[in-house]
Short mmCIF file of C-alpha atoms and ligand atoms in Angstrom, two decimals:
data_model
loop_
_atom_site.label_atom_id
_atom_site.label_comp_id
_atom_site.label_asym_id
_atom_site.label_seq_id
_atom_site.Cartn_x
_atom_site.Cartn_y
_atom_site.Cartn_z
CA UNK A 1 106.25 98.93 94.56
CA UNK A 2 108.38 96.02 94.08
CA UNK A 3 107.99 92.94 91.63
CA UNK A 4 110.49 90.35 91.81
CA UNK A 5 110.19 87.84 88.55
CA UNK A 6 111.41 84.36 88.85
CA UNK A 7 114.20 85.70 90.86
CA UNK A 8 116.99 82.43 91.24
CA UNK A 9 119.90 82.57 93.57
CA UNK A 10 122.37 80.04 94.03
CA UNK A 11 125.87 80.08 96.17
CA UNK A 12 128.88 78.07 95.20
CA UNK A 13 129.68 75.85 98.43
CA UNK A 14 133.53 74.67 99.55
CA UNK A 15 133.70 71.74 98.51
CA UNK A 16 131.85 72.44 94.72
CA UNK A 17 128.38 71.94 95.09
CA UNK A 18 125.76 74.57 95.16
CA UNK A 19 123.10 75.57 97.56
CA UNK A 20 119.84 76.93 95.40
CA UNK A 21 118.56 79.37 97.64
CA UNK A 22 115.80 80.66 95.94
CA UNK A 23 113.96 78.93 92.88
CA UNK A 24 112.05 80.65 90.79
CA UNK A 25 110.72 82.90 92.92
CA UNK A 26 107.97 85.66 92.26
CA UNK A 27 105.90 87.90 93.97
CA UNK A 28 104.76 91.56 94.12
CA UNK A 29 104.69 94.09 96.92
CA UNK A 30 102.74 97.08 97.40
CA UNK A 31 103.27 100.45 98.03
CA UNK A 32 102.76 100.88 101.96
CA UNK A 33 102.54 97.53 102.74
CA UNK A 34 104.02 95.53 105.65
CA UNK A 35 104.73 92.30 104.08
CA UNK A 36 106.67 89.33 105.86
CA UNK A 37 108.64 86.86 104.55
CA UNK A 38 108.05 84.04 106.93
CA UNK A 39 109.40 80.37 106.97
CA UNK A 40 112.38 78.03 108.63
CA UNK A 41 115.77 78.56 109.00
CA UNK A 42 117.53 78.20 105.94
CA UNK A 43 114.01 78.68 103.61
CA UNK A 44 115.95 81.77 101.83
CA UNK A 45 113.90 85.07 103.39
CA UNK A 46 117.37 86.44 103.81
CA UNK A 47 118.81 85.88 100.47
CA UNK A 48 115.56 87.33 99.41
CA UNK A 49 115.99 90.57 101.53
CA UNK A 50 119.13 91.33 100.43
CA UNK A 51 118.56 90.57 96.85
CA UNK A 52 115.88 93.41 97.36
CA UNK A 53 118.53 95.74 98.94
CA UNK A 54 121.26 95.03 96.23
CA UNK A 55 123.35 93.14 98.63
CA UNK A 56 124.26 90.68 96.35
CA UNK A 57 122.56 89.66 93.11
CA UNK A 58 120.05 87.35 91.45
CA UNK A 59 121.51 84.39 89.50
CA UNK A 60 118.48 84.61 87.16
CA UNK A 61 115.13 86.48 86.98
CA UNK A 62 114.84 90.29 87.92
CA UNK A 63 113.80 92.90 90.46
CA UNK A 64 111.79 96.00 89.95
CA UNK A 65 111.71 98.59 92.51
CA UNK A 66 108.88 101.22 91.10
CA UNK A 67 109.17 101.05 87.82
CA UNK A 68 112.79 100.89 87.89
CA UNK A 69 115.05 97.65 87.28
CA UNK A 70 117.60 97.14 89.29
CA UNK A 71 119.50 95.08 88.31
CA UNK A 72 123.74 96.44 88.76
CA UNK A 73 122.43 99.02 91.09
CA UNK A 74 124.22 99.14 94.47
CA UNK A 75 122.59 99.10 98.02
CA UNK A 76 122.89 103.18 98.44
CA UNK A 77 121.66 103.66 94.75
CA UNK A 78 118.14 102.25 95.61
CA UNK A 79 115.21 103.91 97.40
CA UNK A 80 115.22 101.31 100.24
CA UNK A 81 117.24 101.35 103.34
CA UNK A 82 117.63 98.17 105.92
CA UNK A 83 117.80 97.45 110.01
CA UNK A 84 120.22 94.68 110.28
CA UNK A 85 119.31 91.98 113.40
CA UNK A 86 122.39 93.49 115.23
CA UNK A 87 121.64 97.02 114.59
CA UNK A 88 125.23 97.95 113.68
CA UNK A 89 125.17 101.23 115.53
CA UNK A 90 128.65 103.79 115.30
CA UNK A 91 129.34 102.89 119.26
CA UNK A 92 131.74 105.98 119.35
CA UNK A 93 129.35 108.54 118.14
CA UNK A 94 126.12 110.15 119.39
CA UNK A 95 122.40 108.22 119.13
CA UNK A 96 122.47 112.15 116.55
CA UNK A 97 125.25 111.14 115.42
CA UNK A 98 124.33 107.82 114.22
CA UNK A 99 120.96 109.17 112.56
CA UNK A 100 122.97 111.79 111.02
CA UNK A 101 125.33 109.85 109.23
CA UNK A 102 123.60 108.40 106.64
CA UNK A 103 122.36 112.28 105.64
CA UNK A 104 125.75 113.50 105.36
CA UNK A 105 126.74 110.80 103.13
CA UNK A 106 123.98 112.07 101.12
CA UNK A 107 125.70 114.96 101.36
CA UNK A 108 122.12 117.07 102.93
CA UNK A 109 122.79 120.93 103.95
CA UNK A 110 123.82 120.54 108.08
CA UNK A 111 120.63 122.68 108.77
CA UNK A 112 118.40 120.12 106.97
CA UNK A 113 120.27 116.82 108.88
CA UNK A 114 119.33 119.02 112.33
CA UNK A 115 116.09 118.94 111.77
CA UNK A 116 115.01 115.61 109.90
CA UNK A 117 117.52 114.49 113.13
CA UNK A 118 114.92 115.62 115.87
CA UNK A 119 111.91 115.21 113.72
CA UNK A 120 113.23 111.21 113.33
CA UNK A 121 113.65 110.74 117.05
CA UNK A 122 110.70 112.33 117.95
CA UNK A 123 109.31 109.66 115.52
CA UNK A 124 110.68 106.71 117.46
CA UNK A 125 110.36 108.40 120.43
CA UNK A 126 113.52 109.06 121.54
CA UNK A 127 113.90 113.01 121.69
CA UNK A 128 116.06 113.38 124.89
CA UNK A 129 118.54 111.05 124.00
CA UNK A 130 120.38 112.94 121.56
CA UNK A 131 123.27 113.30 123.34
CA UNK A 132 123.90 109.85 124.63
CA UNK A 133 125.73 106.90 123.26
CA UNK A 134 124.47 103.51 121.94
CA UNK A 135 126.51 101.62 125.09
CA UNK A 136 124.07 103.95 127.47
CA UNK A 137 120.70 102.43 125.78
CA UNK A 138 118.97 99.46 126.65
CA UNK A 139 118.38 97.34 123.76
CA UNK A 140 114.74 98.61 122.60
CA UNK A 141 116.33 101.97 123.17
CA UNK A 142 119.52 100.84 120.37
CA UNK A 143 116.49 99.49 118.19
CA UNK A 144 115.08 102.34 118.51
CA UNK A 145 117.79 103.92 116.86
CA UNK A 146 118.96 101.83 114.37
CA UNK A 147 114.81 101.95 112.90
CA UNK A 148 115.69 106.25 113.20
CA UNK A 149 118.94 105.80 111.57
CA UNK A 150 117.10 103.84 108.68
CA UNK A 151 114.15 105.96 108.16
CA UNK A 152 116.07 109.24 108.47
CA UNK A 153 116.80 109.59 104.41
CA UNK A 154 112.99 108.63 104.17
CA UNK A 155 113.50 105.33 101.49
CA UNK A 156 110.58 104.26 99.98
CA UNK A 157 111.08 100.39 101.17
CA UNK A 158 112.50 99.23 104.52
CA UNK A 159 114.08 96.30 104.55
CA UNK A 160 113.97 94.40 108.36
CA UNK A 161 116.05 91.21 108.95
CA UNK A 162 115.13 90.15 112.60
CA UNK A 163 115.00 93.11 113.65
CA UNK A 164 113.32 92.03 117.39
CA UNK A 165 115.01 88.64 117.82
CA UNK A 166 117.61 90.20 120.44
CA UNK A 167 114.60 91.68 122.47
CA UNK A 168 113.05 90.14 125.40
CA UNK A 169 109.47 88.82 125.16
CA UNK A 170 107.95 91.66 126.31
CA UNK A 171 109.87 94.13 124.72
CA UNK A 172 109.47 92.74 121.43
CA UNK A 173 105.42 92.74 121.82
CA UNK A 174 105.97 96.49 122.45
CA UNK A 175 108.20 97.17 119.75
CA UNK A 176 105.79 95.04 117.31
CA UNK A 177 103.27 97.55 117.77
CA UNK A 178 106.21 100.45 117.45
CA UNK A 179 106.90 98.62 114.05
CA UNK A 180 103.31 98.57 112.97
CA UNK A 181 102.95 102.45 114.02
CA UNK A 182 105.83 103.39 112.61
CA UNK A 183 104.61 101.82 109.44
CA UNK A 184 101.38 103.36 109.22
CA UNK A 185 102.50 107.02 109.98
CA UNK A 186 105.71 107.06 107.33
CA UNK A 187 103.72 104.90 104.73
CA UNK A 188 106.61 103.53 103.90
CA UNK A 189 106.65 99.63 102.57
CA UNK A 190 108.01 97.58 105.35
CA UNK A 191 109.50 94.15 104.52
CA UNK A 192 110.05 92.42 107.57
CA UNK A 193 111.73 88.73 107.53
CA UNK A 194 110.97 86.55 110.24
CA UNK A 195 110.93 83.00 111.42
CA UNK A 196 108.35 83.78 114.31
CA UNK A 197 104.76 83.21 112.82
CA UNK A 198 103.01 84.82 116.00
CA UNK A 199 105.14 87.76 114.98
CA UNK A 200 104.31 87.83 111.27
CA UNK A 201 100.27 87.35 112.06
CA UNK A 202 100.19 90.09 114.35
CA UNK A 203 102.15 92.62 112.24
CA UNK A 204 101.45 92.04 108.85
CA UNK A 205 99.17 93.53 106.10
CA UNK A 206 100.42 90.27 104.43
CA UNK A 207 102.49 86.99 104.61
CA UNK A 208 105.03 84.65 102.13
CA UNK A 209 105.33 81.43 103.51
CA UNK A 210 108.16 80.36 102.46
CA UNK A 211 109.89 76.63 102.24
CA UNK A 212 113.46 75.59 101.13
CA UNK A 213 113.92 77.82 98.26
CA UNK A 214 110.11 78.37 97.34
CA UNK A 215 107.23 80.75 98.29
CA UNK A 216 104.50 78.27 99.17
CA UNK A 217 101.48 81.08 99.80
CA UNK A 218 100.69 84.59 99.87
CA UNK A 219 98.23 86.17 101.56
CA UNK A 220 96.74 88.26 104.58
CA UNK A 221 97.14 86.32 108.20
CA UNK A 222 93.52 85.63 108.52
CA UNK A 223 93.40 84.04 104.86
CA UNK A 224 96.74 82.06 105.82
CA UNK A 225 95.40 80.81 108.94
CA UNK A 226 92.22 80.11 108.09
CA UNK A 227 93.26 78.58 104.62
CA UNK A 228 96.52 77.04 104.23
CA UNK A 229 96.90 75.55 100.96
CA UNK A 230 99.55 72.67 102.42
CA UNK A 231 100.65 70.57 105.01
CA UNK A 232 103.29 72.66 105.60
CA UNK A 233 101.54 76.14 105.77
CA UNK A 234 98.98 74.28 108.23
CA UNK A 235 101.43 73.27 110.50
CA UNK A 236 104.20 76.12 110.45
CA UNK A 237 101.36 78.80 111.17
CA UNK A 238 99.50 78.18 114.40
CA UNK A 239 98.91 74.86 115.37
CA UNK A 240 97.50 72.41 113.33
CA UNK A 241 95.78 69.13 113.84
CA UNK A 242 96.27 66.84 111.17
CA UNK A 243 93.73 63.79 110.40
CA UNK A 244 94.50 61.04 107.94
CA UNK A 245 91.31 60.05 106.72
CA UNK A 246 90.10 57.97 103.09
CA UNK A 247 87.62 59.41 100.98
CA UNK A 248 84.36 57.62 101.07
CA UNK A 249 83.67 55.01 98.33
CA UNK A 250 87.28 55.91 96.61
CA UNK A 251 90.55 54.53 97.77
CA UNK A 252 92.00 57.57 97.81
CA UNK A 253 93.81 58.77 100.82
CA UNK A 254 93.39 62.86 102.28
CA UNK A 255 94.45 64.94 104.97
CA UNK A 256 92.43 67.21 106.58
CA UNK A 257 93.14 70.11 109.23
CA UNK A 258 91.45 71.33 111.98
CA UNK A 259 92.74 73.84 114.26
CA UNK A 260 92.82 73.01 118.16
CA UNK A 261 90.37 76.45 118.77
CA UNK A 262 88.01 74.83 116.34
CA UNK A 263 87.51 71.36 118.45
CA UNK A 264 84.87 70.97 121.26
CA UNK A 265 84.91 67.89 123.42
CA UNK A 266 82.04 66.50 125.89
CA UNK A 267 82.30 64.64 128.77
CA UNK A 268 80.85 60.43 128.11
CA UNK A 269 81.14 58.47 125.31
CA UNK A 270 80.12 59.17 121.57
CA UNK A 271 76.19 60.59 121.39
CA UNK A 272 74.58 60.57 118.42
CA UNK A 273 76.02 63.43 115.95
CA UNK A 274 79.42 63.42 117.21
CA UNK A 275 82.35 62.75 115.18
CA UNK A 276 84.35 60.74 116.84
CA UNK A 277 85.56 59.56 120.55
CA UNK A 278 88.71 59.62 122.64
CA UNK A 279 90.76 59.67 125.48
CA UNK A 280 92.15 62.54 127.26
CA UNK A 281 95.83 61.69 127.59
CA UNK A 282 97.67 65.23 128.02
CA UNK A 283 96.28 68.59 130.00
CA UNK A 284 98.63 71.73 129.71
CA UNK A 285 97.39 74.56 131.03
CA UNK A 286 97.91 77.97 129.21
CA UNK A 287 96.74 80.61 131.47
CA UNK A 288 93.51 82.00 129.31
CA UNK A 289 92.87 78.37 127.42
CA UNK A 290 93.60 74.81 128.48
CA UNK A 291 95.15 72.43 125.38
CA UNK A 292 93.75 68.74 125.80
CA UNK A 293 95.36 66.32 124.11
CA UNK A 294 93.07 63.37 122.89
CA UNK A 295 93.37 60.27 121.77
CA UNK A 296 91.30 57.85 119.43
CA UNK A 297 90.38 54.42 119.11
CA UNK A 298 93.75 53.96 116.42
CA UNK A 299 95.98 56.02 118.45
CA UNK A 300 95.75 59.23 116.13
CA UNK A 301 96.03 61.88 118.91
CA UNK A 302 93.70 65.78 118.13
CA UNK A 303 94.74 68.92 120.18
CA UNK A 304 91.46 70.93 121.51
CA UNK A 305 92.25 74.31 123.07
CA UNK A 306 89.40 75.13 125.44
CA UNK A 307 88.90 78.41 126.87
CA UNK A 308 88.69 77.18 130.82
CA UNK A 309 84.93 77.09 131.71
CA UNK A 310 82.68 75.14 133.63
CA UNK A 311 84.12 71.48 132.30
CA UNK A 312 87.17 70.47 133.02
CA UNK A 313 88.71 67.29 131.60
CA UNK A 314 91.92 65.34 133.61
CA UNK A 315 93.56 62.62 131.25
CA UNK A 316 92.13 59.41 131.39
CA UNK A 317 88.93 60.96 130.84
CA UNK A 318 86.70 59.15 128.16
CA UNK A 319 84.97 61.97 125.64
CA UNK A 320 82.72 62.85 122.81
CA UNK A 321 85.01 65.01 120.25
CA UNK A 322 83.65 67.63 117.73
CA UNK A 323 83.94 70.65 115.11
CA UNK A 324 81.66 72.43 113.18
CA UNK A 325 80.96 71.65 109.80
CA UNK A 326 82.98 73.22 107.26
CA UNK A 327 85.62 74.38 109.70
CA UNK A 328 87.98 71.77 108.65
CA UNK A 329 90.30 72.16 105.62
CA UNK A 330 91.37 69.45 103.04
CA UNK A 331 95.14 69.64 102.10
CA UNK A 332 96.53 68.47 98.76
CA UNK A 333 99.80 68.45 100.03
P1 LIG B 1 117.89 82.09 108.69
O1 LIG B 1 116.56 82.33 109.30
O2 LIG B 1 118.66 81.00 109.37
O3 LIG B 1 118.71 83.34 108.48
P2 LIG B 1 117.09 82.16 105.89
O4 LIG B 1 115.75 81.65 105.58
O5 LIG B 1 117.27 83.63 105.98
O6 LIG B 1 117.61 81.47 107.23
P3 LIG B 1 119.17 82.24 103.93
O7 LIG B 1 120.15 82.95 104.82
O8 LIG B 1 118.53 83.03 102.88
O9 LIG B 1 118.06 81.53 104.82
O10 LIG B 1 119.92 80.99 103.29
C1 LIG B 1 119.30 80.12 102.35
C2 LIG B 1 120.28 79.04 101.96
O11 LIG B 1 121.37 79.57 101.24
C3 LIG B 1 120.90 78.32 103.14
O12 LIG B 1 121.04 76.96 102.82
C4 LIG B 1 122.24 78.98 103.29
O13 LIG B 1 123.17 78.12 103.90
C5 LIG B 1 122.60 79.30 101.87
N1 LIG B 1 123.45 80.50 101.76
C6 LIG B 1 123.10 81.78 102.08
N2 LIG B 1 124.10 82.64 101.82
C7 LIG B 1 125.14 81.90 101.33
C8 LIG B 1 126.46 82.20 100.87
N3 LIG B 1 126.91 83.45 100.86
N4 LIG B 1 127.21 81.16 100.46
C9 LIG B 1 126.75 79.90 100.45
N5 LIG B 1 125.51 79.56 100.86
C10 LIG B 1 124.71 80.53 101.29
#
């Protein structure tokens, strides 16, 4: 559905330098996919977005949206439509009104806008509110009808730049799953940018991890978790421990990753087949699991997250640490 090529942006800065936003960057998306663009602040997912929505344009490289390039053609000329993070809802006119306007700019018949109107609330569940006005919504509610306003001319590709990050914690669970629904019964291609990776695992067919300019990986969230191909990946996505270690009759120094889930630890000392012992010196307690940190003999410190059982570990504690084999990952980088 959409194939950006070695698409390079860079911004002229005040005082004449230049900020290289994106370099080089490539990747393909598919036709009713939800795909996330996921990294830092300042990594480029929003240069990206609105590269994709003819917001502004590539310095080099080019976009294809179906078969169709692009390039030149303005945000209301493409088959994609975008929820800004602040919504920018009409606060004067109707929650109607403000799904209707984008039809009549489209210039639809007014009995056509009635009903793809109603039929687009009822989608985002908000027939009965009509009538009201954005300041009388709570904020899932306004959300709610920016996502109506945006699906209402029913674009191929929806672009989403934070849309949750004004939403309370709980909210913006529920309106994850809205997001994923929403998805699946339009089939539209969803292209969600966010810096929350708990967000982009739980929502996302798949993920671009992306770093200061660069996509690092692509891939689904299990892949991506289970798999990073970096230090960075590791780290940014879930929690990551990450053990120094030299390769065995080489000189050669590696990293390897284990994740906290992935770590059992014993009460004593070392027995036998374990890997290697420690010291309990932090205990948080997470509700469902219990993190302990641990650490050994040269002061490297692993993160095990226990689910809370019969053992129970305070810090001080002297224990056996484990994984299974083949759980943990080598990183190149
Ligand atoms: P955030 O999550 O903070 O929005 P982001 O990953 O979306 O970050 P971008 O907004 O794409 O990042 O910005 C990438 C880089 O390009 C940043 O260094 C930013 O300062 C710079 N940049 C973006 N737009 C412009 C612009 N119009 N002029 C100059 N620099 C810009």
């Amino acid at each position: 559905m959409i194939d950006v090529q070695r698409v390079s942006k860079s911004f002229a800065t005040k005082d004449a330098g230049t900020v290289h936003a994106l370099k080089a960057v490539s990747v393909e998306i598919g036709a009713n996919e939800f795909f996330t663009l996921l990294g830092p602040s300042g990594c480029g997912k929003t240069t990206l977005l609105r590269l994709i929505g003819g917001f502004d344009s590539p310095s080099e490289g080019a976009i294809r949206i179906g078969s169709l390039d692009v390039a030149g053609l303005p945000p209301q000329k493409r088959p994609v439509n975008t929820v800004f993070q602040s919504y920018a809802l009409f606060p004067h006119m109707t929650v109607a009104g403000n799904v209707a306007f984008g039809l009549q700019m489209l210039r639809w018949s007014e009995p056509e806008i009635e009903l793809r109107v109603a039929e687009t609330l009822q989608l985002v569940r908000l027939e009965g509110f009509a009538a009201r006005k954005p300041g009388q919504l709570s904020g899932g509610q306004q959300q709610r009808v920016a996502l109506a306003r945006a699906l209402a001319p029913k674009p191929r590709v929806l672009l989403l730049d934070e849309p949750l990050s004004a939403l309370d914690l709980k909210l913006r669970k529920e309106m994850q799953n809205e997001l994923k629904r929403l998805q699946r019964e339009t089939g539209i291609t969803f292209i969600l940018v966010t810096h929350d990776q708990e967000e982009a695992l739980a929502m996302s067919d798949r993920i671009a991890v992306m770093r200061d300019g660069h996509i690092l990986q692509v891939g689904d969230p299990r892949d991506i978790y289970d798999n990073p191909n970096c230090r960075f990946v590791a780290d940014f996505i879930g929690e990551a421990n990450l053990i120094p270690g030299d390769v065995l009759g080489r000189s050669s120094s590696i990293t390897v990753t284990v994740r906290p889930e992935r770590i059992s630890i014993r009460p004593g000392r070392k027995a036998g087949d374990a890997r290697v012992e420690g010291v309990v010196s932090n205990v948080t307690f997470l509700g469902l699991d219990t993190l302990y940190e641990v650490t050994l003999p040269k002061g490297a410190r692993l993160r095990a997250r226990l689910r809370d059982g019969v053992e129970r570990f305070q810090p001080g504690d002297r224990v056996a640490v484990d994984w299974p084999d083949g759980v943990e990952r080598q990183l190149v980088n």
